[in-house]
Coordinates of C-alpha atoms and ligand atoms in Angstrom, one line a residue:
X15 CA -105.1 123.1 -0.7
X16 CA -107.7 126.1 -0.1
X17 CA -110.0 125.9 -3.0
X18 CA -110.5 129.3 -4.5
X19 CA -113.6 130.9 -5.8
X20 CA -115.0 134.1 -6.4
X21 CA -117.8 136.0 -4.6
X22 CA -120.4 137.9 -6.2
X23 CA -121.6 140.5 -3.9
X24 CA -123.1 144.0 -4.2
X25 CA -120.8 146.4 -2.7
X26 CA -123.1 148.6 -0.5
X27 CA -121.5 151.5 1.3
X28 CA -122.4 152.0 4.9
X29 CA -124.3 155.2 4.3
X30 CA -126.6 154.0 1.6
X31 CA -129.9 154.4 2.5
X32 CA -133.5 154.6 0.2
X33 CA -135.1 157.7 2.1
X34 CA -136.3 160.1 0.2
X35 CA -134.4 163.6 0.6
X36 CA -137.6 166.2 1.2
X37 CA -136.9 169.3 0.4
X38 CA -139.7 171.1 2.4
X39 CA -138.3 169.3 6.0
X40 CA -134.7 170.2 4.6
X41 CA -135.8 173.9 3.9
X42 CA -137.3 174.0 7.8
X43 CA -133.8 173.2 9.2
X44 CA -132.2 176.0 7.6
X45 CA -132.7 179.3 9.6
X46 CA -130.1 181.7 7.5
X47 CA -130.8 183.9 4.3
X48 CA -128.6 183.5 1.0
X49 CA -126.8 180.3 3.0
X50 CA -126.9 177.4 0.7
X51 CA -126.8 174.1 1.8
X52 CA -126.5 170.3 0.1
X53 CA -129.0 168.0 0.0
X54 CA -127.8 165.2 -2.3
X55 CA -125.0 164.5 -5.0
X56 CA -125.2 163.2 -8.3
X57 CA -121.8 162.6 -10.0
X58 CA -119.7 165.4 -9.7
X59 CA -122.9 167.7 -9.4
X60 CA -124.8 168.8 -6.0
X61 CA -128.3 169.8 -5.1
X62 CA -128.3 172.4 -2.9
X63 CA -131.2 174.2 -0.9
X64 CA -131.5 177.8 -0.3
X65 CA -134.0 180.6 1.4
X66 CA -133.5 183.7 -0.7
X67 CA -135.0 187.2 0.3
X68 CA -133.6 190.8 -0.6
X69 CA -130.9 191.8 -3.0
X70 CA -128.1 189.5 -4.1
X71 CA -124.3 190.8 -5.3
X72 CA -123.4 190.7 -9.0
X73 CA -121.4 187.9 -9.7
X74 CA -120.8 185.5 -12.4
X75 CA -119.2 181.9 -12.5
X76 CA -116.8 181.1 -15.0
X77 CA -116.6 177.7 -14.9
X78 CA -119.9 176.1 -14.5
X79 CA -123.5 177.2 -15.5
X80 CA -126.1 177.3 -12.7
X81 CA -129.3 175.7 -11.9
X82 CA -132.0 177.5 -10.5
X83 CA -135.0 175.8 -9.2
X84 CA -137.7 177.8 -7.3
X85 CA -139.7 175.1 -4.5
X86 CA -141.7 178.2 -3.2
X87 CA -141.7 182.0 -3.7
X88 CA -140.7 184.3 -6.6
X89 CA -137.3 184.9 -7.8
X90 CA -136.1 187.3 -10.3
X91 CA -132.6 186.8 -11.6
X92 CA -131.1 190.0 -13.1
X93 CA -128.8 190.1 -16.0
X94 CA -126.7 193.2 -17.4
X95 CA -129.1 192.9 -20.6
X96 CA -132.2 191.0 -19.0
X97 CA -133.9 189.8 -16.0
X98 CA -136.0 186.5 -15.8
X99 CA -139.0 185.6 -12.9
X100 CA -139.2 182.1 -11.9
X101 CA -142.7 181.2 -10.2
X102 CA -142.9 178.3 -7.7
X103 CA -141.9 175.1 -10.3
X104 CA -140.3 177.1 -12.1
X105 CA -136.5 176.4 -13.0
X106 CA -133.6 178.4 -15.3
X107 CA -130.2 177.6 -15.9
X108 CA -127.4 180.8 -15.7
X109 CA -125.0 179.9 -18.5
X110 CA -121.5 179.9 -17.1
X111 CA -119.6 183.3 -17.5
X112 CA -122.8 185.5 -17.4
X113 CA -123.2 188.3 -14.5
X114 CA -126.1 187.9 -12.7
X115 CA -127.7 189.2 -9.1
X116 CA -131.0 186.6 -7.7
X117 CA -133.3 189.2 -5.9
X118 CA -136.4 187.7 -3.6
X119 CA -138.7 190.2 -2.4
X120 CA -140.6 187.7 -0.2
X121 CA -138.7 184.5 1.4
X122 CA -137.9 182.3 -1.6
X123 CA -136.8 178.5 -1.3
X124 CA -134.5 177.1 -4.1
X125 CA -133.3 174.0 -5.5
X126 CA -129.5 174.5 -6.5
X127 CA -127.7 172.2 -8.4
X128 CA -123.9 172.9 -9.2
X129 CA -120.8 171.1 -9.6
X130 CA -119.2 170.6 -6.2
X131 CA -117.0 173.3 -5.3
X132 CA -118.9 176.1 -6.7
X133 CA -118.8 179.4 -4.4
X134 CA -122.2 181.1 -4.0
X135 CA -120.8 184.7 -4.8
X136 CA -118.7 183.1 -7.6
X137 CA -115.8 185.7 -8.7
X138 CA -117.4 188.7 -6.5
X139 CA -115.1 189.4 -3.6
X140 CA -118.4 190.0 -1.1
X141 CA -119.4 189.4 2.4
X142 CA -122.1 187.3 1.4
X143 CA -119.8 184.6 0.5
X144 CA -120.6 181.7 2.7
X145 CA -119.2 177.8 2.9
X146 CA -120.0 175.4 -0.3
X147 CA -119.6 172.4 1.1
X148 CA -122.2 172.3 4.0
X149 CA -124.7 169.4 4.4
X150 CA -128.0 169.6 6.3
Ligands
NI3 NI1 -124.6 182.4 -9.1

């Protein structure tokens, strides 16, 4: 008769590892303006790292706010009724429906973080819309 018994083990998936994720070596891989790319995940959510410079296109995301995070640079987020400047440390969050356009006038590194699936130009039909699901 086999004997049964139950085993208590950690389940530990393959890719599980304890390095740190560094934004500053992640930034230096990513050659391409307004091209987001992830990072980490938390949940449902991603963090996502950026290099902004120039003009943006208006758009607005109707399902999910948006977290901006500046690592380096100056970014002004314009609103219909508003702008805000976020310094280096600096974060905001864009409440979900609201039309905005990020403008860099120097090479700006950002920390997104976004539920997955979120398109960078959101409703805006645009050129600049690029691939959301791209890890570096
Ligand atoms: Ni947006």
């Amino acid at each position: 008769m086999t004997p049964t018994h139950t085993v208590h083990t950690i389940p530990t998936p393959a890719a599980r590892t304890y390095a740190s994720v560094n934004l500053a070596h992640k930034l230096s891989l990513l050659h391409e303006h307004w091209s987001q790319r992830v990072v980490a995940e938390m949940n449902d959510y991603q963090f996502k790292i950026a290099k902004l410079q120039g003009d943006f296109v208006w758009h607005s995301h109707a399902d999910t706010d948006e977290c901006f995070l500046v690592v380096a640079g100056e970014l002004r987020i314009d609103f219909r009724d508003g702008a805000v400047t976020l310094r280096t440390g600096e974060m905001f969050v864009v409440p979900k429906g609201v039309e905005h356009k990020p403008f860099a006038s120097g090479e700006t590194h950002v920390l997104l973080v976004e539920p997955r699936g979120v398109v960078n130009t959101g409703d805006a039909e645009s050129d600049r819309t690029r691939a959301n699901d791209v890890w570096i």
